[in-house]
Every structure is written in structure tokens, then in C-alpha cells.
């Protein structure tokens, strides 16, 4: 990994506002190269954790411990990360456009790329990964604020509305699954 990428990652973790200001003129190709490198690091480390039986994916049926499971995690994590970047970036950009107006979808994608730095570098570590994901959420807000030249409040609303919607949808889906399995198991009794 080149010194430039290490310094950039360190900046986004330790001094994100300044790092985002410095990244204001970054081309999307440069940001995507950075993302591919940190995503590859995350994918390989997550796959290694599965290979030794410590990864979160080991509890998913069919994702056994071992080399095959680890390789599946590496490939799936990398492909899913690239797809997820653009899907999440588009969703967040819809809210950026509605709330802020902003400087274009490229700046939103760059905010998502650079904001993902802590999650990409540390999410493979149990427990610390949760803290890294929360720090990434904060960085998404800082990134939107800096790259779209807006306030922290507007950036927070643009980032957090999709998160809240996702949480509500997950709760509804889980409630539907619990209801389905309760009814289908015959333990549900009508009053």
C-alpha cells in the first residue's frame, strides 16, 4: 500500500474534517482506487477470520469454516462492497439532493468512499468492528457536510433518514418473520 493511501486513511480516521476538505477536488477514479484497496484489505482479513473460525459469517448456514468459506467471504465481500457503495451512495444522494441540493452525485460517492475508511479497516475485528461502523456513520455526515458545502445538521438529516428507514424496514421484516414462524408452528392461538 502506498504511503499516500496510508496517509489518506490516517487522515480520515484521525482528522476527518481536514481530510475531507483536502479531498474536495479528488476525481472519482482516484477515490474508487482508494476504496478498492481498503475494500480488498477488509475482504481478505474477513475471509481469513472465517478460515480460522472467528468471522461473523461462520454462523450463516452454508458458510462453513475453512478455506472454501473464507474464499467465498473474500469474493462476496468485495463484490458486495462495490455494489453496496453505489446503491447506498445513490440512496444517500437522493436525500442530499432533496435536502441540500449539493455538488453532484460524485461528491456523495466520494463521501461514502472516504467515510467507509474505519469500517473497511477495522470491521473484521469482533466488537471493534461495531465501533468502526459507528465512526464511519459519523464520517459520512462529515463527508457530506464538507464535500457538499452544507451544515452539519443538513448533512446529518440527509445521511440518517435512509439509516432510520432501513432500521424500520428491518424491524418490520423481523416482526413478519416472527409472526410467520409463530403461526406456522401452531403456537399462535386466537382469542
PDB file of N, CA and C in Angstrom, residues 2-72:
ATOM      1  N   UNK A   2       0.611   2.145  -0.860  1.00  0.00           N
ATOM      2  CA  UNK A   2       1.468   3.314  -0.983  1.00  0.00           C
ATOM      3  C   UNK A   2       1.312   4.229   0.228  1.00  0.00           C
ATOM      4  N   UNK A   3       2.320   5.024   0.454  1.00  0.00           N
ATOM      5  CA  UNK A   3       2.322   5.956   1.577  1.00  0.00           C
ATOM      6  C   UNK A   3       1.150   6.931   1.474  1.00  0.00           C
ATOM      7  N   UNK A   4       0.792   7.329   0.244  1.00  0.00           N
ATOM      8  CA  UNK A   4      -0.314   8.253   0.042  1.00  0.00           C
ATOM      9  C   UNK A   4      -1.622   7.679   0.578  1.00  0.00           C
ATOM     10  N   UNK A   5      -1.870   6.416   0.320  1.00  0.00           N
ATOM     11  CA  UNK A   5      -3.108   5.787   0.784  1.00  0.00           C
ATOM     12  C   UNK A   5      -3.103   5.650   2.299  1.00  0.00           C
ATOM     13  N   UNK A   6      -1.959   5.306   2.870  1.00  0.00           N
ATOM     14  CA  UNK A   6      -1.851   5.190   4.329  1.00  0.00           C
ATOM     15  C   UNK A   6      -2.119   6.549   4.979  1.00  0.00           C
ATOM     16  N   UNK A   7      -1.511   7.594   4.440  1.00  0.00           N
ATOM     17  CA  UNK A   7      -1.714   8.941   4.989  1.00  0.00           C
ATOM     18  C   UNK A   7      -3.171   9.383   4.841  1.00  0.00           C
ATOM     19  N   UNK A   8      -3.772   9.042   3.705  1.00  0.00           N
ATOM     20  CA  UNK A   8      -5.166   9.420   3.465  1.00  0.00           C
ATOM     21  C   UNK A   8      -6.070   8.700   4.471  1.00  0.00           C
ATOM     22  N   UNK A   9      -5.858   7.408   4.669  1.00  0.00           N
ATOM     23  CA  UNK A   9      -6.663   6.639   5.623  1.00  0.00           C
ATOM     24  C   UNK A   9      -6.485   7.195   7.036  1.00  0.00           C
ATOM     25  N   UNK A  10      -5.266   7.473   7.404  1.00  0.00           N
ATOM     26  CA  UNK A  10      -4.982   8.050   8.725  1.00  0.00           C
ATOM     27  C   UNK A  10      -5.718   9.378   8.889  1.00  0.00           C
ATOM     28  N   UNK A  11      -5.715  10.197   7.857  1.00  0.00           N
ATOM     29  CA  UNK A  11      -6.409  11.476   7.909  1.00  0.00           C
ATOM     30  C   UNK A  11      -7.906  11.317   8.117  1.00  0.00           C
ATOM     31  N   UNK A  12      -8.526  10.389   7.400  1.00  0.00           N
ATOM     32  CA  UNK A  12      -9.976  10.208   7.541  1.00  0.00           C
ATOM     33  C   UNK A  12     -10.342   9.644   8.908  1.00  0.00           C
ATOM     34  N   UNK A  13      -9.451   8.905   9.529  1.00  0.00           N
ATOM     35  CA  UNK A  13      -9.732   8.354  10.851  1.00  0.00           C
ATOM     36  C   UNK A  13      -9.441   9.375  11.952  1.00  0.00           C
ATOM     37  N   UNK A  14      -8.325  10.102  11.847  1.00  0.00           N
ATOM     38  CA  UNK A  14      -7.865  10.971  12.922  1.00  0.00           C
ATOM     39  C   UNK A  14      -8.318  12.438  12.791  1.00  0.00           C
ATOM     40  N   UNK A  15      -8.395  12.962  11.582  1.00  0.00           N
ATOM     41  CA  UNK A  15      -8.772  14.362  11.362  1.00  0.00           C
ATOM     42  C   UNK A  15      -9.672  14.448  10.129  1.00  0.00           C
ATOM     43  N   UNK A  16     -10.889  13.905  10.256  1.00  0.00           N
ATOM     44  CA  UNK A  16     -11.736  13.761   9.070  1.00  0.00           C
ATOM     45  C   UNK A  16     -12.142  15.067   8.397  1.00  0.00           C
ATOM     46  N   UNK A  17     -12.421  16.109   9.152  1.00  0.00           N
ATOM     47  CA  UNK A  17     -12.857  17.357   8.518  1.00  0.00           C
ATOM     48  C   UNK A  17     -11.771  17.885   7.585  1.00  0.00           C
ATOM     49  N   UNK A  18     -10.530  17.910   8.056  1.00  0.00           N
ATOM     50  CA  UNK A  18      -9.421  18.376   7.211  1.00  0.00           C
ATOM     51  C   UNK A  18      -9.200  17.435   6.033  1.00  0.00           C
ATOM     52  N   UNK A  19      -9.307  16.134   6.277  1.00  0.00           N
ATOM     53  CA  UNK A  19      -9.107  15.156   5.197  1.00  0.00           C
ATOM     54  C   UNK A  19     -10.170  15.320   4.117  1.00  0.00           C
ATOM     55  N   UNK A  20     -11.416  15.543   4.512  1.00  0.00           N
ATOM     56  CA  UNK A  20     -12.478  15.756   3.519  1.00  0.00           C
ATOM     57  C   UNK A  20     -12.271  17.064   2.765  1.00  0.00           C
ATOM     58  N   UNK A  21     -11.831  18.105   3.465  1.00  0.00           N
ATOM     59  CA  UNK A  21     -11.552  19.369   2.771  1.00  0.00           C
ATOM     60  C   UNK A  21     -10.449  19.167   1.732  1.00  0.00           C
ATOM     61  N   UNK A  22      -9.423  18.383   2.085  1.00  0.00           N
ATOM     62  CA  UNK A  22      -8.337  18.090   1.144  1.00  0.00           C
ATOM     63  C   UNK A  22      -8.814  17.229  -0.023  1.00  0.00           C
ATOM     64  N   UNK A  23      -9.866  16.441   0.192  1.00  0.00           N
ATOM     65  CA  UNK A  23     -10.378  15.539  -0.848  1.00  0.00           C
ATOM     66  C   UNK A  23     -11.443  16.197  -1.715  1.00  0.00           C
ATOM     67  N   UNK A  24     -11.742  17.449  -1.452  1.00  0.00           N
ATOM     68  CA  UNK A  24     -12.823  18.145  -2.169  1.00  0.00           C
ATOM     69  C   UNK A  24     -12.640  18.097  -3.682  1.00  0.00           C
ATOM     70  N   UNK A  25     -11.403  18.128  -4.145  1.00  0.00           N
ATOM     71  CA  UNK A  25     -11.160  18.139  -5.592  1.00  0.00           C
ATOM     72  C   UNK A  25     -10.768  16.762  -6.147  1.00  0.00           C
ATOM     73  N   UNK A  26     -10.847  15.714  -5.324  1.00  0.00           N
ATOM     74  CA  UNK A  26     -10.492  14.370  -5.793  1.00  0.00           C
ATOM     75  C   UNK A  26     -11.430  13.913  -6.906  1.00  0.00           C
ATOM     76  N   UNK A  27     -10.856  13.329  -7.930  1.00  0.00           N
ATOM     77  CA  UNK A  27     -11.643  12.705  -9.002  1.00  0.00           C
ATOM     78  C   UNK A  27     -12.226  11.391  -8.468  1.00  0.00           C
ATOM     79  N   UNK A  28     -13.378  10.994  -9.006  1.00  0.00           N
ATOM     80  CA  UNK A  28     -13.997   9.761  -8.536  1.00  0.00           C
ATOM     81  C   UNK A  28     -13.103   8.549  -8.796  1.00  0.00           C
ATOM     82  N   UNK A  29     -12.361   8.548  -9.893  1.00  0.00           N
ATOM     83  CA  UNK A  29     -11.455   7.436 -10.185  1.00  0.00           C
ATOM     84  C   UNK A  29     -10.405   7.256  -9.108  1.00  0.00           C
ATOM     85  N   UNK A  30      -9.867   8.349  -8.620  1.00  0.00           N
ATOM     86  CA  UNK A  30      -8.884   8.309  -7.536  1.00  0.00           C
ATOM     87  C   UNK A  30      -9.516   7.758  -6.260  1.00  0.00           C
ATOM     88  N   UNK A  31     -10.737   8.224  -5.960  1.00  0.00           N
ATOM     89  CA  UNK A  31     -11.448   7.745  -4.773  1.00  0.00           C
ATOM     90  C   UNK A  31     -11.793   6.258  -4.909  1.00  0.00           C
ATOM     91  N   UNK A  32     -12.208   5.831  -6.096  1.00  0.00           N
ATOM     92  CA  UNK A  32     -12.541   4.412  -6.303  1.00  0.00           C
ATOM     93  C   UNK A  32     -11.314   3.517  -6.146  1.00  0.00           C
ATOM     94  N   UNK A  33     -10.158   3.981  -6.585  1.00  0.00           N
ATOM     95  CA  UNK A  33      -8.924   3.220  -6.398  1.00  0.00           C
ATOM     96  C   UNK A  33      -8.652   3.043  -4.905  1.00  0.00           C
ATOM     97  N   UNK A  34      -8.783   4.118  -4.158  1.00  0.00           N
ATOM     98  CA  UNK A  34      -8.612   4.073  -2.703  1.00  0.00           C
ATOM     99  C   UNK A  34      -9.589   3.070  -2.093  1.00  0.00           C
ATOM    100  N   UNK A  35     -10.879   3.158  -2.500  1.00  0.00           N
ATOM    101  CA  UNK A  35     -11.895   2.268  -1.954  1.00  0.00           C
ATOM    102  C   UNK A  35     -11.592   0.810  -2.293  1.00  0.00           C
ATOM    103  N   UNK A  36     -11.182   0.545  -3.522  1.00  0.00           N
ATOM    104  CA  UNK A  36     -10.873  -0.835  -3.919  1.00  0.00           C
ATOM    105  C   UNK A  36      -9.759  -1.407  -3.051  1.00  0.00           C
ATOM    106  N   UNK A  37      -8.785  -0.596  -2.718  1.00  0.00           N
ATOM    107  CA  UNK A  37      -7.670  -1.079  -1.893  1.00  0.00           C
ATOM    108  C   UNK A  37      -8.129  -1.366  -0.469  1.00  0.00           C
ATOM    109  N   UNK A  38      -8.873  -0.432   0.157  1.00  0.00           N
ATOM    110  CA  UNK A  38      -9.284  -0.692   1.537  1.00  0.00           C
ATOM    111  C   UNK A  38     -10.358  -1.782   1.603  1.00  0.00           C
ATOM    112  N   UNK A  39     -11.173  -1.896   0.556  1.00  0.00           N
ATOM    113  CA  UNK A  39     -12.162  -2.980   0.496  1.00  0.00           C
ATOM    114  C   UNK A  39     -11.463  -4.318   0.333  1.00  0.00           C
ATOM    115  N   UNK A  40     -10.422  -4.383  -0.482  1.00  0.00           N
ATOM    116  CA  UNK A  40      -9.665  -5.626  -0.642  1.00  0.00           C
ATOM    117  C   UNK A  40      -9.029  -6.037   0.679  1.00  0.00           C
ATOM    118  N   UNK A  41      -8.485  -5.080   1.410  1.00  0.00           N
ATOM    119  CA  UNK A  41      -7.903  -5.379   2.728  1.00  0.00           C
ATOM    120  C   UNK A  41      -8.975  -5.955   3.645  1.00  0.00           C
ATOM    121  N   UNK A  42     -10.146  -5.296   3.687  1.00  0.00           N
ATOM    122  CA  UNK A  42     -11.244  -5.774   4.515  1.00  0.00           C
ATOM    123  C   UNK A  42     -11.699  -7.165   4.101  1.00  0.00           C
ATOM    124  N   UNK A  43     -11.816  -7.388   2.804  1.00  0.00           N
ATOM    125  CA  UNK A  43     -12.291  -8.679   2.303  1.00  0.00           C
ATOM    126  C   UNK A  43     -11.335  -9.807   2.677  1.00  0.00           C
ATOM    127  N   UNK A  44     -10.044  -9.573   2.487  1.00  0.00           N
ATOM    128  CA  UNK A  44      -9.056 -10.607   2.802  1.00  0.00           C
ATOM    129  C   UNK A  44      -9.026 -10.884   4.304  1.00  0.00           C
ATOM    130  N   UNK A  45      -9.016  -9.845   5.116  1.00  0.00           N
ATOM    131  CA  UNK A  45      -8.977 -10.057   6.570  1.00  0.00           C
ATOM    132  C   UNK A  45     -10.258 -10.732   7.069  1.00  0.00           C
ATOM    133  N   UNK A  46     -11.411 -10.347   6.507  1.00  0.00           N
ATOM    134  CA  UNK A  46     -12.671 -11.007   6.880  1.00  0.00           C
ATOM    135  C   UNK A  46     -12.648 -12.471   6.466  1.00  0.00           C
ATOM    136  N   UNK A  47     -12.132 -12.749   5.272  1.00  0.00           N
ATOM    137  CA  UNK A  47     -12.025 -14.133   4.809  1.00  0.00           C
ATOM    138  C   UNK A  47     -11.095 -14.952   5.682  1.00  0.00           C
ATOM    139  N   UNK A  48      -9.976 -14.369   6.097  1.00  0.00           N
ATOM    140  CA  UNK A  48      -9.054 -15.078   6.994  1.00  0.00           C
ATOM    141  C   UNK A  48      -9.707 -15.379   8.335  1.00  0.00           C
ATOM    142  N   UNK A  49     -10.512 -14.448   8.837  1.00  0.00           N
ATOM    143  CA  UNK A  49     -11.231 -14.689  10.096  1.00  0.00           C
ATOM    144  C   UNK A  49     -12.176 -15.874   9.948  1.00  0.00           C
ATOM    145  N   UNK A  50     -12.838 -15.990   8.823  1.00  0.00           N
ATOM    146  CA  UNK A  50     -13.731 -17.128   8.585  1.00  0.00           C
ATOM    147  C   UNK A  50     -12.926 -18.423   8.493  1.00  0.00           C
ATOM    148  N   UNK A  51     -11.785 -18.346   7.831  1.00  0.00           N
ATOM    149  CA  UNK A  51     -10.955 -19.546   7.681  1.00  0.00           C
ATOM    150  C   UNK A  51     -10.505 -20.115   9.024  1.00  0.00           C
ATOM    151  N   UNK A  52     -10.310 -19.252  10.005  1.00  0.00           N
ATOM    152  CA  UNK A  52      -9.894 -19.741  11.317  1.00  0.00           C
ATOM    153  C   UNK A  52     -11.069 -19.890  12.285  1.00  0.00           C
ATOM    154  N   UNK A  53     -12.288 -19.637  11.791  1.00  0.00           N
ATOM    155  CA  UNK A  53     -13.479 -19.874  12.595  1.00  0.00           C
ATOM    156  C   UNK A  53     -13.913 -18.725  13.476  1.00  0.00           C
ATOM    157  N   UNK A  54     -13.455 -17.527  13.210  1.00  0.00           N
ATOM    158  CA  UNK A  54     -13.786 -16.391  14.065  1.00  0.00           C
ATOM    159  C   UNK A  54     -14.679 -15.356  13.402  1.00  0.00           C
ATOM    160  N   UNK A  55     -14.956 -15.478  12.136  1.00  0.00           N
ATOM    161  CA  UNK A  55     -15.732 -14.470  11.422  1.00  0.00           C
ATOM    162  C   UNK A  55     -17.211 -14.560  11.704  1.00  0.00           C
ATOM    163  N   UNK A  56     -17.897 -13.442  11.534  1.00  0.00           N
ATOM    164  CA  UNK A  56     -19.344 -13.392  11.729  1.00  0.00           C
ATOM    165  C   UNK A  56     -20.064 -14.299  10.744  1.00  0.00           C
ATOM    166  N   UNK A  57     -19.484 -14.518   9.568  1.00  0.00           N
ATOM    167  CA  UNK A  57     -20.126 -15.329   8.540  1.00  0.00           C
ATOM    168  C   UNK A  57     -20.163 -16.809   8.895  1.00  0.00           C
ATOM    169  N   UNK A  58     -19.409 -17.236   9.908  1.00  0.00           N
ATOM    170  CA  UNK A  58     -19.396 -18.655  10.256  1.00  0.00           C
ATOM    171  C   UNK A  58     -20.723 -19.113  10.836  1.00  0.00           C
ATOM    172  N   UNK A  59     -21.561 -18.177  11.293  1.00  0.00           N
ATOM    173  CA  UNK A  59     -22.862 -18.563  11.837  1.00  0.00           C
ATOM    174  C   UNK A  59     -23.941 -18.635  10.757  1.00  0.00           C
ATOM    175  N   UNK A  60     -23.617 -18.254   9.531  1.00  0.00           N
ATOM    176  CA  UNK A  60     -24.573 -18.307   8.429  1.00  0.00           C
ATOM    177  C   UNK A  60     -24.557 -19.723   7.856  1.00  0.00           C
ATOM    178  N   UNK A  61     -25.718 -20.372   7.756  1.00  0.00           N
ATOM    179  CA  UNK A  61     -25.750 -21.730   7.201  1.00  0.00           C
ATOM    180  C   UNK A  61     -25.104 -21.781   5.818  1.00  0.00           C
ATOM    181  N   UNK A  62     -24.255 -22.761   5.609  1.00  0.00           N
ATOM    182  CA  UNK A  62     -23.575 -22.920   4.336  1.00  0.00           C
ATOM    183  C   UNK A  62     -22.257 -22.184   4.259  1.00  0.00           C
ATOM    184  N   UNK A  63     -21.961 -21.344   5.232  1.00  0.00           N
ATOM    185  CA  UNK A  63     -20.706 -20.599   5.246  1.00  0.00           C
ATOM    186  C   UNK A  63     -19.786 -21.224   6.295  1.00  0.00           C
ATOM    187  N   UNK A  64     -19.386 -22.439   6.040  1.00  0.00           N
ATOM    188  CA  UNK A  64     -18.561 -23.149   6.999  1.00  0.00           C
ATOM    189  C   UNK A  64     -17.178 -22.555   7.153  1.00  0.00           C
ATOM    190  N   UNK A  65     -16.546 -22.988   8.223  1.00  0.00           N
ATOM    191  CA  UNK A  65     -15.175 -22.588   8.493  1.00  0.00           C
ATOM    192  C   UNK A  65     -14.278 -23.308   7.500  1.00  0.00           C
ATOM    193  N   UNK A  66     -13.219 -22.678   7.114  1.00  0.00           N
ATOM    194  CA  UNK A  66     -12.266 -23.311   6.227  1.00  0.00           C
ATOM    195  C   UNK A  66     -11.937 -22.444   5.040  1.00  0.00           C
ATOM    196  N   UNK A  67     -11.107 -22.989   4.196  1.00  0.00           N
ATOM    197  CA  UNK A  67     -10.609 -22.236   3.054  1.00  0.00           C
ATOM    198  C   UNK A  67     -11.742 -21.856   2.102  1.00  0.00           C
ATOM    199  N   UNK A  68     -12.631 -22.798   1.801  1.00  0.00           N
ATOM    200  CA  UNK A  68     -13.727 -22.509   0.865  1.00  0.00           C
ATOM    201  C   UNK A  68     -14.637 -21.406   1.402  1.00  0.00           C
ATOM    202  N   UNK A  69     -14.972 -21.475   2.685  1.00  0.00           N
ATOM    203  CA  UNK A  69     -15.801 -20.432   3.294  1.00  0.00           C
ATOM    204  C   UNK A  69     -15.097 -19.091   3.280  1.00  0.00           C
ATOM    205  N   UNK A  70     -13.799 -19.105   3.573  1.00  0.00           N
ATOM    206  CA  UNK A  70     -13.024 -17.865   3.560  1.00  0.00           C
ATOM    207  C   UNK A  70     -12.941 -17.247   2.179  1.00  0.00           C
ATOM    208  N   UNK A  71     -12.720 -18.076   1.174  1.00  0.00           N
ATOM    209  CA  UNK A  71     -12.653 -17.570  -0.198  1.00  0.00           C
ATOM    210  C   UNK A  71     -14.006 -17.009  -0.623  1.00  0.00           C
ATOM    211  N   UNK A  72     -15.085 -17.685  -0.225  1.00  0.00           N
ATOM    212  CA  UNK A  72     -16.427 -17.186  -0.546  1.00  0.00           C
ATOM    213  C   UNK A  72     -16.656 -15.819   0.098  1.00  0.00           C
TER     214      UNK A  72
END
